Tab-separated table of C-alpha atoms in Angstrom:
chain	number	residue	atom	x	y	z
A	1	MET	CA	190.123	-42.576	-47.612
A	2	SER	CA	187.024	-43.028	-49.757
A	3	GLU	CA	187.099	-40.508	-52.591
A	4	LEU	CA	184.369	-39.003	-54.741
A	5	THR	CA	184.638	-39.399	-58.488
A	6	PHE	CA	184.665	-36.323	-60.695
A	7	ASP	CA	184.544	-35.782	-64.441
A	8	PHE	CA	186.246	-32.611	-65.630
A	9	THR	CA	186.559	-33.697	-69.244
A	10	GLY	CA	186.602	-30.607	-71.457
A	11	ARG	CA	187.064	-28.243	-68.520
A	12	THR	CA	190.060	-25.964	-68.051
A	13	ALA	CA	191.490	-24.894	-64.715
A	14	LEU	CA	194.029	-22.409	-63.392
A	15	ILE	CA	195.388	-23.212	-59.940
A	16	THR	CA	197.461	-20.708	-57.988
A	17	GLY	CA	200.039	-21.793	-55.437
A	18	ALA	CA	200.152	-24.945	-57.517
A	19	ALA	CA	203.770	-25.994	-57.037
A	20	SER	CA	203.123	-27.608	-53.648
A	21	GLY	CA	200.582	-28.378	-50.952
A	22	VAL	CA	196.865	-28.051	-51.619
A	23	GLY	CA	197.398	-26.551	-55.068
A	24	LEU	CA	199.526	-29.464	-56.262
A	25	ALA	CA	197.129	-32.043	-54.813
A	26	THR	CA	194.222	-30.305	-56.547
A	27	ALA	CA	196.127	-30.320	-59.843
A	28	HIS	CA	196.629	-34.073	-59.510
A	29	LEU	CA	192.917	-34.654	-58.903
A	30	PHE	CA	191.802	-32.381	-61.736
A	31	LEU	CA	194.143	-34.020	-64.236
A	32	GLU	CA	193.021	-37.497	-63.196
A	33	ALA	CA	189.427	-36.343	-63.771
A	34	GLY	CA	190.194	-35.158	-67.316
A	35	ALA	CA	190.731	-31.407	-66.894
A	36	ARG	CA	193.329	-29.352	-68.712
A	37	VAL	CA	195.348	-27.564	-66.066
A	38	ALA	CA	197.564	-24.494	-65.793
A	39	LEU	CA	199.763	-24.036	-62.737
A	40	LEU	CA	200.566	-20.598	-61.333
A	41	ASP	CA	203.310	-20.121	-58.784
A	42	LEU	CA	206.135	-17.733	-57.998
A	43	LYS	CA	208.658	-20.533	-57.455
A	44	GLN	CA	209.906	-21.451	-60.927
A	45	GLU	CA	212.073	-24.392	-59.860
A	46	GLN	CA	209.204	-25.984	-57.944
A	47	LEU	CA	206.885	-25.354	-60.896
A	48	ALA	CA	209.273	-27.221	-63.167
A	49	LEU	CA	209.363	-30.137	-60.715
A	50	ALA	CA	205.567	-30.119	-60.555
A	51	LYS	CA	205.401	-30.431	-64.345
A	52	VAL	CA	207.709	-33.441	-64.212
A	53	GLU	CA	205.390	-34.959	-61.604
A	54	LEU	CA	202.136	-34.088	-63.366
A	55	GLY	CA	203.076	-34.598	-67.009
A	56	PRO	CA	203.936	-32.553	-70.076
A	57	ASP	CA	200.439	-31.281	-70.850
A	58	VAL	CA	200.189	-28.852	-67.933
A	59	VAL	CA	200.817	-25.179	-68.689
A	60	LEU	CA	203.186	-23.301	-66.393
A	61	CYS	CA	202.631	-19.674	-65.390
A	62	ALA	CA	205.476	-18.266	-63.307
A	63	ALA	CA	203.788	-15.259	-61.727
A	64	ASP	CA	203.541	-13.132	-58.613
A	65	VAL	CA	199.909	-12.873	-57.476
A	66	THR	CA	200.630	-9.503	-55.859
A	67	ARG	CA	201.274	-8.027	-59.323
A	68	SER	CA	198.069	-7.564	-61.305
A	69	ALA	CA	199.952	-7.519	-64.608
A	70	ASP	CA	201.440	-10.950	-63.815
A	71	VAL	CA	198.015	-12.317	-62.970
A	72	ASP	CA	196.401	-10.895	-66.111
A	73	ALA	CA	199.185	-12.446	-68.200
A	74	ALA	CA	198.747	-15.848	-66.547
A	75	VAL	CA	195.012	-15.858	-67.242
A	76	ALA	CA	195.666	-14.791	-70.844
A	77	THR	CA	198.227	-17.580	-71.239
A	78	THR	CA	195.765	-20.137	-69.889
A	79	GLU	CA	192.936	-18.949	-72.125
A	80	ALA	CA	195.201	-18.938	-75.192
A	81	ALA	CA	196.476	-22.449	-74.470
A	82	PHE	CA	193.093	-24.008	-73.709
A	83	GLY	CA	190.588	-21.774	-75.496
A	84	GLY	CA	189.075	-20.473	-72.271
A	85	LEU	CA	189.091	-20.779	-68.499
A	86	ASP	CA	186.356	-22.614	-66.597
A	87	ILE	CA	187.778	-23.058	-63.085
A	88	LEU	CA	189.994	-20.891	-60.896
A	89	VAL	CA	191.375	-22.230	-57.622
A	90	ASN	CA	193.068	-19.595	-55.462
A	91	SER	CA	195.343	-21.567	-53.158
A	92	ALA	CA	198.383	-19.276	-53.161
A	93	GLY	CA	199.048	-18.044	-49.659
A	94	ILE	CA	201.464	-17.688	-46.775
A	95	ALA	CA	201.084	-18.007	-43.025
A	96	GLY	CA	203.407	-15.147	-42.174
A	97	ASP	CA	205.469	-15.024	-38.995
A	98	SER	CA	204.013	-16.090	-35.637
A	99	LEU	CA	204.050	-12.740	-33.862
A	100	ARG	CA	202.161	-10.918	-31.157
A	101	THR	CA	200.356	-7.849	-32.431
A	102	LEU	CA	202.865	-5.376	-30.994
A	103	ASP	CA	205.678	-7.150	-32.858
A	104	VAL	CA	204.066	-7.129	-36.326
A	105	THR	CA	205.877	-4.672	-38.579
A	106	ASP	CA	204.264	-2.672	-41.356
A	107	ALA	CA	206.201	-4.735	-43.891
A	108	GLU	CA	205.028	-8.052	-42.438
A	109	TRP	CA	201.383	-6.934	-42.356
A	110	GLU	CA	201.544	-5.699	-45.955
A	111	ARG	CA	203.325	-8.867	-47.160
A	112	VAL	CA	200.707	-11.230	-45.780
A	113	MET	CA	197.755	-9.117	-46.891
A	114	ALA	CA	199.212	-8.641	-50.381
A	115	ILE	CA	199.634	-12.347	-51.068
A	116	ASN	CA	196.603	-13.761	-49.311
A	117	SER	CA	193.911	-11.159	-49.942
A	118	THR	CA	195.023	-8.767	-52.689
A	119	GLY	CA	196.381	-11.665	-54.738
A	120	THR	CA	193.074	-13.486	-54.448
A	121	PHE	CA	191.230	-10.379	-55.624
A	122	TYR	CA	193.531	-9.889	-58.625
A	123	CYS	CA	193.070	-13.510	-59.682
A	124	MET	CA	189.293	-13.417	-59.351
A	125	ARG	CA	189.027	-10.170	-61.282
A	126	ALA	CA	191.197	-11.451	-64.128
A	127	ALA	CA	189.372	-14.771	-64.440
A	128	LEU	CA	185.881	-13.312	-64.145
A	129	ARG	CA	186.175	-11.231	-67.306
A	130	GLY	CA	186.102	-14.276	-69.566
A	131	MET	CA	183.939	-16.436	-67.317
A	132	VAL	CA	181.097	-13.926	-67.237
A	133	ASP	CA	181.319	-13.401	-71.004
A	134	ARG	CA	181.161	-17.164	-71.593
A	135	GLY	CA	178.388	-17.686	-69.044
A	136	TYR	CA	180.185	-20.342	-67.011
A	137	GLY	CA	182.750	-20.513	-64.260
A	138	ARG	CA	183.684	-21.936	-60.896
A	139	ILE	CA	185.969	-20.031	-58.509
A	140	VAL	CA	187.154	-21.613	-55.271
A	141	ASN	CA	189.183	-19.556	-52.806
A	142	VAL	CA	191.196	-21.168	-50.033
A	143	ALA	CA	190.519	-19.261	-46.809
A	144	SER	CA	190.964	-20.634	-43.277
A	145	VAL	CA	189.243	-21.216	-39.961
A	146	ALA	CA	191.446	-18.327	-38.801
A	147	GLY	CA	189.382	-16.040	-41.019
A	148	LYS	CA	186.256	-16.958	-39.050
A	149	GLU	CA	187.617	-17.155	-35.525
A	150	GLY	CA	191.031	-15.484	-35.491
A	151	ASN	CA	194.148	-17.237	-34.220
A	152	PRO	CA	196.485	-15.699	-31.633
A	153	MET	CA	199.972	-14.857	-32.885
A	154	ALA	CA	198.499	-14.588	-36.381
A	155	GLY	CA	196.822	-11.208	-36.719
A	156	ALA	CA	197.833	-10.555	-40.310
A	157	TYR	CA	197.017	-14.080	-41.428
A	158	SER	CA	193.635	-14.099	-39.687
A	159	ALA	CA	192.728	-10.717	-41.170
A	160	SER	CA	193.828	-11.728	-44.646
A	161	LYS	CA	191.720	-14.883	-44.586
A	162	ALA	CA	188.716	-13.006	-43.199
A	163	ALA	CA	189.135	-10.745	-46.228
A	164	VAL	CA	189.066	-13.778	-48.525
A	165	ILE	CA	185.813	-14.938	-46.939
A	166	GLY	CA	184.308	-11.454	-47.286
A	167	MET	CA	185.394	-11.152	-50.914
A	168	THR	CA	183.928	-14.567	-51.667
A	169	LYS	CA	180.565	-13.551	-50.234
A	170	SER	CA	180.569	-10.251	-52.112
A	171	VAL	CA	181.774	-11.497	-55.483
A	172	GLY	CA	179.489	-14.523	-55.331
A	173	LYS	CA	176.541	-12.141	-55.070
A	174	ASP	CA	177.958	-9.804	-57.743
A	175	VAL	CA	177.984	-12.532	-60.390
A	176	ALA	CA	175.009	-14.605	-59.263
A	177	GLY	CA	172.891	-15.390	-62.278
A	178	THR	CA	175.795	-15.211	-64.738
A	179	GLY	CA	176.623	-18.916	-64.593
A	180	VAL	CA	179.692	-18.229	-62.440
A	181	LEU	CA	179.737	-19.564	-58.871
A	182	VAL	CA	182.223	-18.272	-56.290
A	183	ASN	CA	182.797	-20.145	-53.040
A	184	CYS	CA	185.584	-20.689	-50.534
A	185	VAL	CA	186.838	-23.405	-48.227
A	186	THR	CA	187.754	-22.663	-44.618
A	187	PRO	CA	190.067	-25.463	-43.521
A	188	ALA	CA	191.631	-26.136	-40.173
A	189	PRO	CA	195.408	-26.658	-40.429
A	190	ILE	CA	196.414	-28.849	-43.358
A	191	ASP	CA	199.590	-30.908	-43.480
A	192	THR	CA	201.488	-28.691	-45.919
A	193	PRO	CA	204.959	-27.131	-46.081
A	194	MET	CA	203.382	-23.840	-44.944
A	195	VAL	CA	202.027	-25.361	-41.722
A	196	ARG	CA	205.226	-27.328	-41.103
A	197	GLY	CA	207.059	-23.999	-41.165
A	198	LEU	CA	205.084	-22.595	-38.224
A	199	SER	CA	206.356	-22.638	-34.658
A	200	ASP	CA	205.646	-25.757	-32.580
A	201	GLU	CA	203.646	-23.557	-30.181
A	202	HIS	CA	201.438	-22.280	-32.997
A	203	VAL	CA	200.762	-25.755	-34.428
A	204	ALA	CA	200.037	-27.190	-30.964
A	205	TYR	CA	197.505	-24.425	-30.316
A	206	MET	CA	195.746	-25.049	-33.627
A	207	LEU	CA	195.568	-28.819	-33.098
A	208	SER	CA	194.212	-28.324	-29.591
A	209	ARG	CA	191.150	-26.701	-31.181
A	210	VAL	CA	190.435	-29.592	-33.589
A	211	PRO	CA	188.190	-32.266	-31.994
A	212	MET	CA	189.445	-34.918	-34.428
A	213	GLY	CA	192.952	-34.176	-33.170
A	214	ARG	CA	194.895	-34.151	-36.418
A	215	LEU	CA	195.841	-32.080	-39.420
A	216	ALA	CA	193.726	-32.301	-42.547
A	217	THR	CA	195.411	-33.845	-45.579
A	218	VAL	CA	195.936	-32.102	-48.902
A	219	GLU	CA	193.890	-34.856	-50.539
A	220	GLU	CA	190.914	-34.075	-48.293
A	221	ALA	CA	191.166	-30.410	-49.206
A	222	ALA	CA	191.423	-31.239	-52.912
A	223	GLN	CA	188.272	-33.360	-52.740
A	224	LEU	CA	186.215	-30.475	-51.357
A	225	ILE	CA	187.720	-28.034	-53.847
A	226	ALA	CA	186.919	-30.426	-56.700
A	227	TYR	CA	183.285	-30.686	-55.628
A	228	LEU	CA	182.925	-26.914	-55.483
A	229	SER	CA	184.549	-26.723	-58.940
A	230	SER	CA	182.320	-29.343	-60.514
A	231	ASP	CA	179.086	-29.261	-62.483
A	232	GLY	CA	177.487	-30.914	-59.458
A	233	MET	CA	177.762	-27.582	-57.645
A	234	THR	CA	174.795	-25.655	-59.006
A	235	PHE	CA	173.031	-23.671	-56.267
A	236	SER	CA	175.629	-22.340	-53.850
A	237	THR	CA	177.567	-19.143	-54.347
A	238	GLY	CA	179.229	-16.736	-51.925
A	239	ALA	CA	179.463	-19.515	-49.337
A	240	ALA	CA	182.202	-20.751	-47.016
A	241	PHE	CA	182.557	-24.524	-46.715
A	242	ASP	CA	184.308	-25.802	-43.597
A	243	LEU	CA	186.944	-28.532	-43.506
A	244	SER	CA	187.838	-28.372	-39.852
A	245	GLY	CA	187.711	-31.751	-38.130
A	246	GLY	CA	184.843	-30.523	-35.980
A	247	ARG	CA	186.342	-27.173	-34.957
A	248	LEU	CA	183.783	-25.124	-36.873
A	249	THR	CA	180.165	-26.158	-36.668
A	250	TYR	CA	178.484	-22.982	-37.907
């Protein structure tokens, strides 16, 4: 795959859900491009393995994105370590169980919404305080095609990702003119541990909707995230950028 070249020298980034999947791939790309990177994830053992893989200079933030105090502490740790925070990538998320609407429990609905949508809000709010004060920032939220179209057997997930898209549009307008840009990506299924954990029926349905007939790769997702996080992104905010193999064309 032909890759774009980025220069993040002097920039600092906090990536959530960074111990695996899209978050880990994005961390690799950012580090290769010269950024200083902090990794946020709930899974401490996987975070430690990620640091071995990425190198000793990354900062680890073991945190639960559904707890605002954890998120605030992670942002404070990142800013103290690097002298500020320029880029936030919200890639923490779960698919939830593949269930028909009548089988979704209160607890399952609340779990998916808390991680995918409330967690994204907490992270944006915490990062924006310093970004707005410093007059610079890039926030990229990982949403999903499900947030635009809705997937069957995935009511909570689809709703949570629609919320991410809505928050992106709102917050992007809130801070327009401050030097902070807020955008999201809306990928079709990506070859990650989260997708591999779905039922075969669910994955087959999703692939049937993708004209290119395959899963996206984490590297492809990281490339788009890097562009939206770069200084080359100057005049888009509150937007959703598709990565869907032809599924979404609007």
